[in-house]
Coordinates of C-alpha atoms and ligand atoms in Angstrom, one line a residue:
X206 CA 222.6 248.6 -71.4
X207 CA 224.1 246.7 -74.4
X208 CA 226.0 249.2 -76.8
X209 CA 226.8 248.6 -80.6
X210 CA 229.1 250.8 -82.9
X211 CA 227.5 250.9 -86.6
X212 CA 230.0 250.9 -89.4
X213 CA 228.2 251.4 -93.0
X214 CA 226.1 249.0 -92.7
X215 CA 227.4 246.4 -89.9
X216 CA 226.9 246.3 -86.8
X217 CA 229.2 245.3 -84.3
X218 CA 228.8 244.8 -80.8
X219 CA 230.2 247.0 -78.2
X220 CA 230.3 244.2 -75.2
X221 CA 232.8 241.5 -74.2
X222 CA 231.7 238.4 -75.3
X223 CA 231.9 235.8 -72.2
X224 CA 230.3 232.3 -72.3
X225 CA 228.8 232.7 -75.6
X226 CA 227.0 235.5 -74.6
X227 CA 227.1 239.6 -75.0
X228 CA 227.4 240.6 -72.1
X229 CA 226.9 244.7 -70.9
X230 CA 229.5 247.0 -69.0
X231 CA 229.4 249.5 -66.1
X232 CA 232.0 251.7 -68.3
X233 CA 232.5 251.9 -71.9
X234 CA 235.3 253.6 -74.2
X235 CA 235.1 255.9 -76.9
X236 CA 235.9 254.3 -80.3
X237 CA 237.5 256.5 -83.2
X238 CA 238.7 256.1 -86.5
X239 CA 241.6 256.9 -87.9
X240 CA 240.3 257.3 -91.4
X241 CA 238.8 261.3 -89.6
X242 CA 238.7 261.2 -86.6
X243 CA 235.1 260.6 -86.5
X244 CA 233.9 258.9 -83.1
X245 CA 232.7 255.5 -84.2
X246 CA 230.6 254.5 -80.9
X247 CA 231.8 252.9 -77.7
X248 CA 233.3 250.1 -76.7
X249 CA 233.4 247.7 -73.1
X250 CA 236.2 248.3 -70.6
X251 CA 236.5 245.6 -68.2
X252 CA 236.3 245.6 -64.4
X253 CA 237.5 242.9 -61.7
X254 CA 234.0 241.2 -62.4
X255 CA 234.4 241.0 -65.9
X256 CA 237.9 239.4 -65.4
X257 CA 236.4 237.2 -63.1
X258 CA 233.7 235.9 -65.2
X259 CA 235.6 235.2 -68.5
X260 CA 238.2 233.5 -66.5
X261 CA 235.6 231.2 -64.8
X262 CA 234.0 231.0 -68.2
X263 CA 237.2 229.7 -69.7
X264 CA 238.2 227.4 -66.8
X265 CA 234.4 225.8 -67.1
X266 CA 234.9 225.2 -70.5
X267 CA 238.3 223.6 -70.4
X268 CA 237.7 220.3 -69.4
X269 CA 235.3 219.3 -72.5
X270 CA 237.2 221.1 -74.8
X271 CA 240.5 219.7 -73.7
X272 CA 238.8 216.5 -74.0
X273 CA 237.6 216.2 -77.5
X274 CA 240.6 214.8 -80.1
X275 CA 242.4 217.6 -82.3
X276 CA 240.0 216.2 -85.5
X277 CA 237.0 216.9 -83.2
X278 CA 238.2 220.3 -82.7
X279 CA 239.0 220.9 -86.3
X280 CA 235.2 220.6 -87.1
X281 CA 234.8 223.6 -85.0
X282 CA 237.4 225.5 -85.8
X283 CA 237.0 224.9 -89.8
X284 CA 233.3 225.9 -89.4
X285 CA 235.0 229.6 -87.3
X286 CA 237.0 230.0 -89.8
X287 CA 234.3 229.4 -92.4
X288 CA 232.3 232.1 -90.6
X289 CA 235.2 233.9 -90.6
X290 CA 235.2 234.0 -95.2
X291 CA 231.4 234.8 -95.0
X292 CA 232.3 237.7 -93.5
X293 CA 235.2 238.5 -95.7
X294 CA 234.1 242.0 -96.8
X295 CA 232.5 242.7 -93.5
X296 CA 236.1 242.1 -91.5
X297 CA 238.1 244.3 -94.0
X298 CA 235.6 247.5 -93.8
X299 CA 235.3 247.2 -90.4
X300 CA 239.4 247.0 -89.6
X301 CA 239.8 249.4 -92.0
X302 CA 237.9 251.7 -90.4
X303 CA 238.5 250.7 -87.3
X304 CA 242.6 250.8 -87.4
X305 CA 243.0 252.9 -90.7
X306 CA 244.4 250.0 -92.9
X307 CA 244.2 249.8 -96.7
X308 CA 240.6 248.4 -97.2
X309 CA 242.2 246.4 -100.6
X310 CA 244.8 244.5 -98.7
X311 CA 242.0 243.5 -96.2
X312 CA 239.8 242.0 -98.9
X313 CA 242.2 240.5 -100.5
X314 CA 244.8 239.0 -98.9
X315 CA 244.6 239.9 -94.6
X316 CA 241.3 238.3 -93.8
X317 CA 241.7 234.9 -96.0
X318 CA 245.4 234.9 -93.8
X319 CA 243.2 234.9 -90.7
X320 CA 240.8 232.5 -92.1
X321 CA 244.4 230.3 -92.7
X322 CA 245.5 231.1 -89.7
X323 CA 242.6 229.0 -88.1
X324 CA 242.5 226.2 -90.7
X325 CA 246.5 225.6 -90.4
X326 CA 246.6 225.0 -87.0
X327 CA 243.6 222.6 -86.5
X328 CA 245.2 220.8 -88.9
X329 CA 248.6 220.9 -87.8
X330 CA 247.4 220.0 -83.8
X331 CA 246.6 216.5 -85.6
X332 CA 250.2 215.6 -85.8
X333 CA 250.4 216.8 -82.3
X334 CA 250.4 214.0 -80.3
X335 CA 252.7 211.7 -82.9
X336 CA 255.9 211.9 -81.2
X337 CA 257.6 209.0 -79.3
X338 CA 261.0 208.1 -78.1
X339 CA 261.8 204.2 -78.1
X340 CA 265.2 202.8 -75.8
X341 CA 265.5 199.6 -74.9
X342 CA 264.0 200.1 -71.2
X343 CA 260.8 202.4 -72.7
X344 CA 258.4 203.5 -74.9
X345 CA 258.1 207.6 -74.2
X346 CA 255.1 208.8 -75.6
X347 CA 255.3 212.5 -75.5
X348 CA 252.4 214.7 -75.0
X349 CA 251.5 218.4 -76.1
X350 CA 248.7 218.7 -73.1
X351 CA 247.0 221.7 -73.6
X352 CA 247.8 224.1 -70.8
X353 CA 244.9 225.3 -69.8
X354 CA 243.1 229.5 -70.4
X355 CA 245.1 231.1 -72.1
X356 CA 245.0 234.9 -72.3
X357 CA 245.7 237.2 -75.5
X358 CA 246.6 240.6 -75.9
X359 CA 246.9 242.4 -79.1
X360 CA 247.9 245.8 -80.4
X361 CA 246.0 248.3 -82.6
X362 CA 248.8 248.3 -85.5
X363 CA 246.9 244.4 -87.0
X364 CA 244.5 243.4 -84.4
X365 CA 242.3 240.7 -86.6
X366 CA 245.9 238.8 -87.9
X367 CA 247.5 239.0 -84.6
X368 CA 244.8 237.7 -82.7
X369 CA 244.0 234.8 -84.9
X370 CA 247.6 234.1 -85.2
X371 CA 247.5 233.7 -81.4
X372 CA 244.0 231.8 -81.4
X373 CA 244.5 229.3 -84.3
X374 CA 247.0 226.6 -82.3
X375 CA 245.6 227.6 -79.0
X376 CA 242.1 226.4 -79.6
X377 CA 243.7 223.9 -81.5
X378 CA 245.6 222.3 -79.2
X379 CA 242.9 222.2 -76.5
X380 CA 243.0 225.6 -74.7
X381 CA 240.2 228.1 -73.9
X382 CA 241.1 231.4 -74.4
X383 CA 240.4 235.2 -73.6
X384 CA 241.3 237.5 -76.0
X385 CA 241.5 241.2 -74.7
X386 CA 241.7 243.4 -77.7
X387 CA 243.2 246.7 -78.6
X388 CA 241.5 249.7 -76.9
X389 CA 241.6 251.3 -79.8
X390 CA 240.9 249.2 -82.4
X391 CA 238.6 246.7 -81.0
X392 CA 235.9 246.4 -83.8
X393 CA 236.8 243.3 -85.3
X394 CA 237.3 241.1 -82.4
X395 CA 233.5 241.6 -81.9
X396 CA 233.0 240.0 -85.3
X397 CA 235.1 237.3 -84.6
X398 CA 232.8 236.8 -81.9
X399 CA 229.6 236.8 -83.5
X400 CA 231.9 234.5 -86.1
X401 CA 232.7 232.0 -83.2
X402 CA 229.0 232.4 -82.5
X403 CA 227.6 231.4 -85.9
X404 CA 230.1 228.3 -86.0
X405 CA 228.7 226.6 -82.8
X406 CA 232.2 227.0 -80.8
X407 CA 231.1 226.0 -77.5
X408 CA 230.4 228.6 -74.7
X409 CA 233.6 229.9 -73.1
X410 CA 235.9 228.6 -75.6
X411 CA 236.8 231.8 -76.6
X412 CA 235.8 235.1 -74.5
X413 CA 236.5 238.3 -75.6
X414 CA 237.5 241.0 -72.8
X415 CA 237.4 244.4 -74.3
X416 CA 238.9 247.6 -72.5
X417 CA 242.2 249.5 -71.6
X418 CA 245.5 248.2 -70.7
X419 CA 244.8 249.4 -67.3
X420 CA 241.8 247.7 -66.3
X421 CA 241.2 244.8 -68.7
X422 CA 244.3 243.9 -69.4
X423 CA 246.4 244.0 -66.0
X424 CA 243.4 242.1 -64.2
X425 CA 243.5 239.5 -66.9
X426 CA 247.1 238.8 -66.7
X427 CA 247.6 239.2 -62.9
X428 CA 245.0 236.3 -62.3
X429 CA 246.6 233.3 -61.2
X430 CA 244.0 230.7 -63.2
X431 CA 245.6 232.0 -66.1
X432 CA 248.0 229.3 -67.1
X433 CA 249.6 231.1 -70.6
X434 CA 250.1 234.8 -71.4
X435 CA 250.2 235.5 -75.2
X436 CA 250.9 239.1 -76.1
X437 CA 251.9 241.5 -78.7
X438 CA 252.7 245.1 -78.0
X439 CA 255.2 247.6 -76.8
X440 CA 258.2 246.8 -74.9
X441 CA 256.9 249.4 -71.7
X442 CA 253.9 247.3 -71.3
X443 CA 255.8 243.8 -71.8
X444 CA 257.6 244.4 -68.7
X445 CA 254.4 245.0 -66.9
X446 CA 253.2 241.4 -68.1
X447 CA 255.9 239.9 -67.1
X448 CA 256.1 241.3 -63.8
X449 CA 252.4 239.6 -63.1
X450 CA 253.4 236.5 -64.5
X451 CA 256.3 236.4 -62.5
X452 CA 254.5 236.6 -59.4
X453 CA 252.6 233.5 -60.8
X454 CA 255.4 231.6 -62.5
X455 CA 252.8 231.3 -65.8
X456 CA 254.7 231.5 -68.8
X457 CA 254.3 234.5 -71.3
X458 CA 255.5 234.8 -75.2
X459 CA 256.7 238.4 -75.9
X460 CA 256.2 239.9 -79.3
X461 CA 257.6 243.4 -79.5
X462 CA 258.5 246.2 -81.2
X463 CA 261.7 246.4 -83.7
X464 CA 264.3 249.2 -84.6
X465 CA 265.2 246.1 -87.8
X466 CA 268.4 247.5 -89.9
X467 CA 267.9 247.1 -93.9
X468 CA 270.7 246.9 -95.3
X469 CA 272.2 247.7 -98.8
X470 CA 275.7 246.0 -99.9
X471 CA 277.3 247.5 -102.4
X472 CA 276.4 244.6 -105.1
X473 CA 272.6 245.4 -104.9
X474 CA 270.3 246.0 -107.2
X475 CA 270.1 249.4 -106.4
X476 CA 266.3 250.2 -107.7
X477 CA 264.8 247.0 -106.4
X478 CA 266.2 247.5 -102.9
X479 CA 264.9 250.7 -103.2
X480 CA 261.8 249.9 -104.2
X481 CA 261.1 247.3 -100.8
X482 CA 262.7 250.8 -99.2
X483 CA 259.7 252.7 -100.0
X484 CA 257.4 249.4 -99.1
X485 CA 258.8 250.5 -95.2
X486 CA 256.2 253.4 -95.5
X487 CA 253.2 250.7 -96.1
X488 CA 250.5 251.5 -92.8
X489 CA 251.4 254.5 -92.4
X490 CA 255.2 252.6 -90.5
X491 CA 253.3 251.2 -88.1
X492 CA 254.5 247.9 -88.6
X493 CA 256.7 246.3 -86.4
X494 CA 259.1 244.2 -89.3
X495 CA 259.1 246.7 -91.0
X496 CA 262.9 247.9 -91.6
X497 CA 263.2 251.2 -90.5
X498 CA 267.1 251.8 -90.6
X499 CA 268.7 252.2 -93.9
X500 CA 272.2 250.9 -94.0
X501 CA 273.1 251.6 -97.3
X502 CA 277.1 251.5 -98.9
X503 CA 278.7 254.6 -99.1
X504 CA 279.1 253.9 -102.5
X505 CA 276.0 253.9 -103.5
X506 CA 274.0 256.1 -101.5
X507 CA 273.5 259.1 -103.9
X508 CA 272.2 256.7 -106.5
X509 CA 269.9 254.3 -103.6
X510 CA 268.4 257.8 -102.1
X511 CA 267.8 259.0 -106.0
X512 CA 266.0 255.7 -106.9
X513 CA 264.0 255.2 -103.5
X514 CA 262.7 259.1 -103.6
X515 CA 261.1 258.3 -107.5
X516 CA 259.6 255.3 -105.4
X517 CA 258.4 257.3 -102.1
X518 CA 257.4 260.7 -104.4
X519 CA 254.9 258.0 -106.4
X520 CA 253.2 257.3 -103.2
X521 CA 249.6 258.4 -102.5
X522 CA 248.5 259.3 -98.7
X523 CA 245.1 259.6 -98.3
X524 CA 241.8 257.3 -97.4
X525 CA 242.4 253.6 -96.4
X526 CA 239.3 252.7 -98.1
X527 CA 240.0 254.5 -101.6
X528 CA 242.0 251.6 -103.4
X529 CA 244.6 253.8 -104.9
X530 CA 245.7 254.7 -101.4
X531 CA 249.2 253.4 -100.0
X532 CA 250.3 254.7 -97.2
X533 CA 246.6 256.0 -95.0
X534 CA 246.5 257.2 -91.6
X535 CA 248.4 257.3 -87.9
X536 CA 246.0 255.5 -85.5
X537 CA 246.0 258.5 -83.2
X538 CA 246.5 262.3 -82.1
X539 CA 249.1 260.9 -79.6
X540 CA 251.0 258.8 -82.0
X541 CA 251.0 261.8 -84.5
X542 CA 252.6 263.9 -81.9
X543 CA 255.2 261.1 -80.9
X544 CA 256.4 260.8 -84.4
X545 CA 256.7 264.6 -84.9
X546 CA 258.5 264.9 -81.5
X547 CA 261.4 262.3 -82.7
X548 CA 261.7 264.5 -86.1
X549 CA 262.3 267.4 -84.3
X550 CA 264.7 266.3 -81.7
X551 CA 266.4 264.4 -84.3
X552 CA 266.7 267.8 -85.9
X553 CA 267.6 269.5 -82.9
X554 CA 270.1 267.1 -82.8
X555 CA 271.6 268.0 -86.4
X556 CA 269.9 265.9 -88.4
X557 CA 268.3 266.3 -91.6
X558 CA 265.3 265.6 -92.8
X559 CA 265.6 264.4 -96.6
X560 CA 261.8 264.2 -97.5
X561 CA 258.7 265.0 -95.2
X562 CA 258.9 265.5 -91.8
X563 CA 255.7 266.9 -91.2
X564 CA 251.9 265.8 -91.2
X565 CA 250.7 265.7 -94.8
X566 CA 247.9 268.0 -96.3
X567 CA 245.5 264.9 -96.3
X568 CA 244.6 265.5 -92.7
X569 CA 245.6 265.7 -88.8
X570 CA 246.2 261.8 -88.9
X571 CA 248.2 261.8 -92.1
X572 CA 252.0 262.1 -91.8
X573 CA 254.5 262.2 -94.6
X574 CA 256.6 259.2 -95.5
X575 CA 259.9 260.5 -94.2
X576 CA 263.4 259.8 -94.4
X577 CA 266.4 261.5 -91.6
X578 CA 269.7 261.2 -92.2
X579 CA 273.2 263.0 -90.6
X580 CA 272.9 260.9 -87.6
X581 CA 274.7 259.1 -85.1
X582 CA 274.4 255.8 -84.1
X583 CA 273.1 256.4 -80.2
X584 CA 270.5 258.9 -81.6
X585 CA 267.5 259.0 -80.3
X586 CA 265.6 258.4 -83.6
X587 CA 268.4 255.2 -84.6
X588 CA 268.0 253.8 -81.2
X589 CA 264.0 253.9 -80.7
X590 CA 261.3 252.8 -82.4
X591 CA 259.0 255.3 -83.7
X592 CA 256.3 253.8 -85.3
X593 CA 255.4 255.8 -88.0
X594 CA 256.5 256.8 -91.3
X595 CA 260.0 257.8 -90.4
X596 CA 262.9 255.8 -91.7
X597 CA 266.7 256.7 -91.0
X598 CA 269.6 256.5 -93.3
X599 CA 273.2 256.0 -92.2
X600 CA 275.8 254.9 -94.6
X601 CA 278.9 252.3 -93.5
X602 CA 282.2 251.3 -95.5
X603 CA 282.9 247.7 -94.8
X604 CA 281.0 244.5 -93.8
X605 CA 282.2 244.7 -89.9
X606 CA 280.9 248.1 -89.8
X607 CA 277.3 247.2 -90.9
X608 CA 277.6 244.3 -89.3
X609 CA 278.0 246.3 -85.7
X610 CA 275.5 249.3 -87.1
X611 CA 272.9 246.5 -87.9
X612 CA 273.3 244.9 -84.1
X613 CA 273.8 248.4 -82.2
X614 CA 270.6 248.7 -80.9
X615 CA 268.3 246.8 -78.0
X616 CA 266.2 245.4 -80.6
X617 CA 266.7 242.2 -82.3
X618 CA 263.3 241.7 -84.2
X619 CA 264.1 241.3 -88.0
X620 CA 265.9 242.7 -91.1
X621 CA 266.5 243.4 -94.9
X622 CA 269.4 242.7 -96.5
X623 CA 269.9 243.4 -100.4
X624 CA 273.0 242.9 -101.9
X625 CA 274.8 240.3 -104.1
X626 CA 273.1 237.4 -102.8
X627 CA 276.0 235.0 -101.1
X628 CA 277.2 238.0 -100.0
X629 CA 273.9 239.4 -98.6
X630 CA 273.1 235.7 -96.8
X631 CA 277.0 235.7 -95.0
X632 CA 275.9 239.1 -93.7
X633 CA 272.5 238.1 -92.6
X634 CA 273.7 235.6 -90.8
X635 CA 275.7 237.6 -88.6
X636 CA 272.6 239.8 -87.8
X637 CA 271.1 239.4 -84.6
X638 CA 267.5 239.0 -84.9
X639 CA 265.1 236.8 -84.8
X640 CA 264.6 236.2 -88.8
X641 CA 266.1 238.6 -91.5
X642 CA 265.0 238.7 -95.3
X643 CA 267.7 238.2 -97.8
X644 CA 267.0 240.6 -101.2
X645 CA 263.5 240.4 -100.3
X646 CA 260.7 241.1 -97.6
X647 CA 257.6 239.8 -95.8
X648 CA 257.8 236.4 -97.1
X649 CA 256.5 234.8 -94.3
X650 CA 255.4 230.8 -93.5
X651 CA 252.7 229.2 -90.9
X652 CA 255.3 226.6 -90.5
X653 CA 258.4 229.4 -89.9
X654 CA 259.6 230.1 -86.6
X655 CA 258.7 234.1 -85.9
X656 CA 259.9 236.5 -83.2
X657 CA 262.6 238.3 -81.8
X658 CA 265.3 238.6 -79.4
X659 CA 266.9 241.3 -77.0
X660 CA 264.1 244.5 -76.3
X661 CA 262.0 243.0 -79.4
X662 CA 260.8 239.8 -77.5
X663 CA 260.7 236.4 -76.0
X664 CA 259.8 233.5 -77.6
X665 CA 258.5 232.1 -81.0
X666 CA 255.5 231.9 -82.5
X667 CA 254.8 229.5 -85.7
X668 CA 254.5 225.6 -86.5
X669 CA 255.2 223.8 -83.5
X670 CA 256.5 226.3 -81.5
X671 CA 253.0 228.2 -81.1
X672 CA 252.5 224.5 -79.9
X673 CA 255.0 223.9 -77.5
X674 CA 254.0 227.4 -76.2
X675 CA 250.5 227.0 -75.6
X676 CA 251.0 223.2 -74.4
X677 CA 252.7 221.3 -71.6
X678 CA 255.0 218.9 -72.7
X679 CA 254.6 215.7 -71.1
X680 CA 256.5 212.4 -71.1
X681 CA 254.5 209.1 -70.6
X682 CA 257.1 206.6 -69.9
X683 CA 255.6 202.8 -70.8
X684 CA 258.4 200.3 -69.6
X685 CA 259.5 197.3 -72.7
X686 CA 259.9 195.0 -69.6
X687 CA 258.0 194.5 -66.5
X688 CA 259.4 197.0 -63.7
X689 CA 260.1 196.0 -60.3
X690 CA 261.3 198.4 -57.6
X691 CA 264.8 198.1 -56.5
X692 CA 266.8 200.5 -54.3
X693 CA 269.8 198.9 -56.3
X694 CA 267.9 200.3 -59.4
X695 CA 270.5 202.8 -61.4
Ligands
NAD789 P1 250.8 248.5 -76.2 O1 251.8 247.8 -75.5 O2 250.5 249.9 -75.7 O3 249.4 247.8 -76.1 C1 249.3 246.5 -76.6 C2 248.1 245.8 -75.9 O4 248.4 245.7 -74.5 C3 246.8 246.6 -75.9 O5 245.7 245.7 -76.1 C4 246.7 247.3 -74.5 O6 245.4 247.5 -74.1 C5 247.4 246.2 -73.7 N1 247.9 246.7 -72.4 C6 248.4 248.0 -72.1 N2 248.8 248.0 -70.9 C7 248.6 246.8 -70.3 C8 248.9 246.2 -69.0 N3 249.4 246.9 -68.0 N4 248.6 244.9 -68.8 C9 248.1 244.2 -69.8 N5 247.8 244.7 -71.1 C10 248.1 246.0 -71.3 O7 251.2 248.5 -77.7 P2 250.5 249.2 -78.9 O8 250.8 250.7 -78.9 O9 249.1 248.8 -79.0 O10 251.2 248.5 -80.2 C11 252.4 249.0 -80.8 C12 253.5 248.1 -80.3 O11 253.3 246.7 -80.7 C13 254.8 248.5 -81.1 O12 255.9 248.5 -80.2 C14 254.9 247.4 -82.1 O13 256.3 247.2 -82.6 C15 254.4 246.2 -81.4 N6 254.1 245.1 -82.3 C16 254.9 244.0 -82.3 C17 254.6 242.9 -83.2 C18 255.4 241.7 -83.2 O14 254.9 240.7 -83.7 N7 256.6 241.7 -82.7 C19 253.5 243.1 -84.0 C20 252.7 244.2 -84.0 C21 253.0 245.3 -83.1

């Protein structure tokens, strides 16, 4: 029997979406929110049947949708993400609820992003096939074929963004896809079907698995039909995924989680870095660019830590939906407990904690921005991520130092650097990661290459290399002069 989880008014589907259809599961998940606690409903998991029928869904579909040009496609897409801004209101209570973020950043900036995050690529995939190579001998005309069903796997922490972020070139460039979302934020991915519905996207296009890591998302990625893994998530379950596409040689694109330095040289503007400082806090930490280790001059730590605690003490914890709310809730009981259990090892350790450290008054889901310092570079706390509102602070005395500080960890995702701004750009260049922010943070572009390197990832995502991930490359050589075969031939 069909299931639906009922938020305020909306109500959103509990089934995976396969073929353009709802269709029911043996077993279904419990659904909270993060906002109380409150259990919101239930939600598919998926079984080896379930995997079997999106995947033949997605393979029936491919051939039609393959075959229509990238402007044919647009239509569609245009019309999704039309859907998509009907909705606009509908998407942000629902993720809000759904994955405790702040309700006003939903309305008014996350879910036009997504809607963008459709449009761009449709129209980008028009360019797609543009590129040849002219020698003497040949013309090359060089394809982007599309690859074939693609699956996608998201994470709780911005389900609706990372999803459409992954589905925008895919569809674009002539793939069908199966999304499988987070287990425990899964709500919107249901609208997006019901969105995909309403725009007339053919059946199997786009499936939606939902369900646990375990069962959905293993049998999904262990399938060998499957000819592109997309996923975001931890670095644990990453190695799972690539062990199944090894087995299958399919290529996957890792985004992963970050331990990103941000670092303040000397010649900063003291209060503005540590204004961005306090930004770190913004859902609740769990954000994976987010710059969790301070790196700030020796110099000027007393006056950086006295600026950035006016800027974290002005914060208000509390309801994601209440618009004067910055920092809301963890997603979970387990998450809450992780974070505590790297505060007090970290203390254990002889640490300090210089503010929080401990759940806040709000509520068992609420933790307080926090800030540990006294530490060691192979600590526990500087080495791992913890995903919360815990940021570290370790000071350094020259450029080399910070320099090794910045790159002494696994991770490679991103990074802040404030300082004098020639200064702060020689420095970032020197810092491995994937992309770093020079005396700012979170400017980010469709068209800019985004991932990480080391433990935080493989491969990019953004402008044409979403595209050259989701498509096979293909060179059509057309000879200038007629060819005749020769065993002479060089
Ligand atoms: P997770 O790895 O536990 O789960 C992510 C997704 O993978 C979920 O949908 C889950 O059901 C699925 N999954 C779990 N086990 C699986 C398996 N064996 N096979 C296939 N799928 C499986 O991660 P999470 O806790 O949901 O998310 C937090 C992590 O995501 C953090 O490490 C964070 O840094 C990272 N993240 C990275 C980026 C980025 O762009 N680099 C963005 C957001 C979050």
């Amino acid at each position: 029997m069909s299931e639906f989880i009922k938020i305020n008014e909306i109500n959103i589907s509990s089934d995976h979406y396969i073929a353009g259809q709802r269709v029911a599961a043996k077993h279904y998940l419990d659904v909270f929110s993060p906002i109380d606690g409150r259990l919101l409903g239930k939600v598919a998991n998926g079984s080896p049947e379930i995997i079997n029928q999106a995947i033949e869904a997605a393979e029936q579909a491919f051939p039609a949708w393959s075959a229509l040009s990238a402007a044919e496609r647009k239509v569609y897409l245009d019309k999704f993400a039309d859907e998509i801004g009907k909705r606009n209101d509908d998407f942000a209570l629902v993720e809000s609820n759904d994955a405790g973020v702040l309700l006003s950043r939903m309305q008014h900036g996350v879910v036009k992003r997504v809607q963008l995050n459709i449009r761009h690529f449709a129209e980008q995939a028009l360019t797609l096939q543009d590129h040849t190579i002219n020698t003497n001998q040949a013309e090359h005309l060089v394809r982007h074929d599309p690859a074939g069903v693609v699956v996608i796997i998201t994470p709780w922490n911005a389900p609706l963004m990372l999803s459409t972020w992954k589905l925008g070139p895919a569809l674009a460039s002539g793939n069908t896809c199966i999304l499988k979302p987070p287990e425990w934020a899964p709500c919107t991915s249901s609208l997006l079907a019901d969105a995909a519905q309403a725009a007339g996207l053919p059946p199997g296009v786009l499936n939606i698995v939902q369900g646990n890591g375990a069962e959905s998302g293993s049998g999904l990625v262990a399938d060998p039909r499957v000819a592109r893994i997309s996923f975001t998530g931890s670095v644990p379950t990453a190695k799972l995924i690539a062990q199944s596409a090894a087995q299958n040689l399919v290529p996957c694109s890792l985004e992963l989680g970050g331990k990103s330095p941000f670092i303040v040289l000397a010649g900063a503007d003291i209060d503005n870095a540590a204004a961005t400082a306090a930004l770190m806090y913004r859902n609740a930490g769990q954000v994976c660019l987010a710059g969790t280790r301070l790196l700030v001059h020796e110099s000027i730590k007393s006056d950086f830590v006295k600026a950035m605690r006016g800027y974290v003490e002005a914060l208000t914890v509390g309801d994601p939906r209440d618009p004067a709310t910055e920092v809301g809730p963890i997603i979970h009981q387990r998450q809450v407990e992780r974070v505590a259990g790297f505060i007090e090892r970290a203390k254990s350790a002889g640490a300090t904690v210089l503010w929080g450290g401990a759940k806040h008054e709000y509520g068992e889901l609420y933790f307080q921005p926090t800030l540990v310092t006294n530490l060691k570079q192979d600590d526990e706390i500087v080495q791992n991520e913890v995903f919360g509102p815990v940021l570290t602070l370790q000071t350094f005395s020259s450029d080399d130092q910070v320099i090794a500080m910045a790159n002494g960890t696994d991770y490679g995702l991103g990074g802040v650097c404030y300082g004098e701004q020639s200064h702060a750009t020689e420095i970032s260049k020197r810092i491995r990661t994937g992309f770093i922010w020079v005396n700012s943070f979170g400017i980010r572009d469709l068209e800019a290459p985004f991932g990480g390197i080391k433990r935080s990832g493989i491969g990019r995502e953004g402008g044409n290399w979403s595209f050259e991930f989701f498509c096979d490359i293909k060179d059509v050589v057309v000879p200038k002069k007629p060819f005749r075969a020769s065993f002479s031939q060089r």
